[in-house]
Amino acid sequence: MARIAFLGTGLMGTGMAGRLIDAGHDVHVFNRTREKAMPLVERGATLAASPAQAAQDADAIFVMVGDDVASQAMWMGPDGVLSTDLRPGTLAIECSTLSHDWVEDLSSAAKNKGLDYLDCPVTGLPDAAANGQLTLFLGGEPSTIEKARPYLESISSNQLHFGAIGSGTAYKLIVNLMGSIQIAAAAEGLITAERAGLDLNLVAKALGMGGCGSPQVARNAPLMVKGNHEKDVLFSTKWRLKDTDYGLKYAHKLGLSPQIAAATLDAFQAAMDDGYAASAETKVIDALRKRLPASKG
């Protein structure tokens, strides 16, 4: 049994930490909103007062939070992980979707503290996290991955090693940016089908199973048709905009200026501007409805 720190117990983190508890590990959890960690405490986890306290004597430290700011607080805040003395070789496993620049800075800081850093963003919905069916996008040394493998196999069904630290995040940003584009494109397609007088339920079904279908389109097109963007929100407009922004900034870092991605960022920014931050990412269809110009034909 290993001692594991798990920092960030939102929808995804709760499922992932639960898998580690079920595997028999001694899991110490921290979350900024204490109440969100209590279901894990009821399952046997120990609640820590700070990230540093959770990380004390840990064999592995997992972080699963929303953005760079939250990750920075967990690792480098006044009571963050790196503020305390840790055993050399402790695994530092960052699972959040973060900007590439911050991952580079964080990995350097962790290595300077003697930690074995693993770039480990994930893909999958909360039910996949709870069932250990996530896919992990890994960047790091093969030896670090091998040391972390028992923990990684508890939370995932597939681990893809893309190369050095930062490469897992690079792929995650690429695929999430493509997902954003697909969601926005599906919204525009449905608006066009609506204008054409087509049966939108049938259109959503056909989109999901047709040549332009994808898991994103298949999942989100029917939700857009139903129009219930406030119930059981799995991924909000706020986080979709963040992922799109990080992905576009990474493309700029590589010297690219993706026009489709830029238009997609504008679409989700419009949804944010309309007050839909906490609504599901599918709410982008309403923001686009307001802004798509009528034809002059």
Short mmCIF file of C-alpha atoms in Angstrom, two decimals, residues 102-221:
data_model
loop_
_atom_site.label_atom_id
_atom_site.label_comp_id
_atom_site.label_asym_id
_atom_site.label_seq_id
_atom_site.Cartn_x
_atom_site.Cartn_y
_atom_site.Cartn_z
CA TRP A 102 3.05 26.45 -17.18
CA VAL A 103 3.78 22.73 -17.57
CA GLU A 104 7.34 23.59 -18.59
CA ASP A 105 7.77 25.89 -15.59
CA LEU A 106 6.16 23.44 -13.17
CA SER A 107 8.14 20.44 -14.34
CA SER A 108 11.40 22.38 -13.89
CA ALA A 109 10.40 23.47 -10.38
CA ALA A 110 9.42 19.93 -9.44
CA LYS A 111 12.66 18.46 -10.79
CA ASN A 112 14.67 21.09 -8.88
CA LYS A 113 13.01 19.75 -5.71
CA GLY A 114 14.12 16.24 -6.60
CA LEU A 115 10.69 15.00 -7.66
CA ASP A 116 10.00 12.67 -10.59
CA TYR A 117 7.56 14.70 -12.68
CA LEU A 118 5.03 13.13 -15.02
CA ASP A 119 2.97 15.06 -17.54
CA CYS A 120 -0.35 13.18 -17.37
CA PRO A 121 -3.44 14.96 -18.74
CA VAL A 122 -6.46 12.72 -19.13
CA THR A 123 -9.44 12.29 -21.40
CA GLY A 124 -12.83 10.90 -20.42
CA LEU A 125 -15.97 12.00 -18.60
CA PRO A 126 -16.58 11.68 -14.84
CA ASP A 127 -18.15 8.23 -15.21
CA ALA A 128 -14.98 7.02 -16.94
CA ALA A 129 -12.93 8.48 -14.07
CA ALA A 130 -15.06 6.65 -11.52
CA ASN A 131 -14.75 3.37 -13.44
CA GLY A 132 -11.02 3.54 -14.15
CA GLN A 133 -11.63 3.95 -17.89
CA LEU A 134 -9.71 7.15 -18.57
CA THR A 135 -7.07 7.47 -21.26
CA LEU A 136 -3.84 9.13 -20.13
CA PHE A 137 -1.62 11.27 -22.37
CA LEU A 138 1.84 10.85 -20.89
CA GLY A 139 4.97 12.94 -21.23
CA GLY A 140 8.04 11.98 -19.25
CA GLU A 141 10.88 9.55 -18.74
CA PRO A 142 10.06 5.88 -19.36
CA SER A 143 11.49 5.06 -15.93
CA THR A 144 9.10 7.53 -14.29
CA ILE A 145 6.15 6.03 -16.15
CA GLU A 146 7.18 2.55 -15.11
CA LYS A 147 7.41 3.61 -11.45
CA ALA A 148 3.98 5.25 -11.68
CA ARG A 149 2.37 2.41 -13.64
CA PRO A 150 0.59 0.70 -10.69
CA TYR A 151 -1.19 3.97 -9.88
CA LEU A 152 -1.86 4.85 -13.51
CA GLU A 153 -3.44 1.47 -14.16
CA SER A 154 -5.83 2.04 -11.26
CA ILE A 155 -7.28 5.17 -12.85
CA SER A 156 -7.12 4.34 -16.56
CA SER A 157 -7.66 1.69 -19.20
CA ASN A 158 -5.20 3.17 -21.68
CA GLN A 159 -1.91 5.02 -21.35
CA LEU A 160 -0.35 6.71 -24.38
CA HIS A 161 3.27 7.88 -24.06
CA PHE A 162 3.93 10.79 -26.42
CA GLY A 163 7.53 11.49 -25.43
CA ALA A 164 9.31 13.95 -23.15
CA ILE A 165 7.66 16.10 -20.50
CA GLY A 166 5.27 18.52 -22.19
CA SER A 167 4.39 16.20 -25.05
CA GLY A 168 1.34 14.79 -23.23
CA THR A 169 0.07 18.31 -22.67
CA ALA A 170 0.83 19.21 -26.29
CA TYR A 171 -1.40 16.41 -27.53
CA LYS A 172 -4.11 17.19 -24.98
CA LEU A 173 -4.23 20.82 -26.11
CA ILE A 174 -4.41 19.78 -29.77
CA VAL A 175 -7.23 17.30 -29.24
CA ASN A 176 -9.23 19.61 -26.97
CA LEU A 177 -8.92 22.43 -29.48
CA MET A 178 -10.21 20.11 -32.19
CA GLY A 179 -13.06 19.13 -29.86
CA SER A 180 -13.99 22.78 -29.38
CA ILE A 181 -14.06 23.29 -33.15
CA GLN A 182 -16.29 20.23 -33.60
CA ILE A 183 -18.77 21.46 -30.96
CA ALA A 184 -18.98 24.93 -32.50
CA ALA A 185 -19.31 23.46 -36.00
CA ALA A 186 -22.13 21.16 -34.83
CA ALA A 187 -23.90 24.19 -33.34
CA GLU A 188 -23.68 26.08 -36.63
CA GLY A 189 -24.87 23.01 -38.55
CA LEU A 190 -27.89 22.63 -36.29
CA ILE A 191 -28.75 26.31 -36.62
CA THR A 192 -28.61 25.93 -40.40
CA ALA A 193 -30.77 22.78 -40.25
CA GLU A 194 -33.23 24.65 -38.03
CA ARG A 195 -33.45 27.43 -40.61
CA ALA A 196 -34.01 24.79 -43.31
CA GLY A 197 -36.94 23.35 -41.38
CA LEU A 198 -35.39 19.91 -40.84
CA ASP A 199 -36.25 17.58 -37.96
CA LEU A 200 -33.49 18.52 -35.53
CA ASN A 201 -33.66 15.29 -33.57
CA LEU A 202 -33.07 13.37 -36.77
CA VAL A 203 -30.32 15.77 -37.82
CA ALA A 204 -28.51 15.32 -34.49
CA LYS A 205 -28.73 11.54 -34.81
CA ALA A 206 -27.49 11.63 -38.40
CA LEU A 207 -24.61 13.96 -37.54
CA GLY A 208 -23.41 11.62 -34.82
CA MET A 209 -23.38 8.57 -37.06
CA GLY A 210 -22.35 10.15 -40.35
CA GLY A 211 -19.09 11.03 -42.00
CA CYS A 212 -18.60 14.25 -40.04
CA GLY A 213 -19.48 12.59 -36.77
CA SER A 214 -17.18 12.27 -33.79
CA PRO A 215 -17.67 11.43 -30.10
CA GLN A 216 -17.98 15.17 -29.43
CA VAL A 217 -20.62 15.65 -32.12
CA ALA A 218 -22.49 12.46 -31.18
CA ARG A 219 -22.66 13.51 -27.51
CA ASN A 220 -23.28 17.22 -27.86
CA ALA A 221 -25.57 17.57 -30.89
#
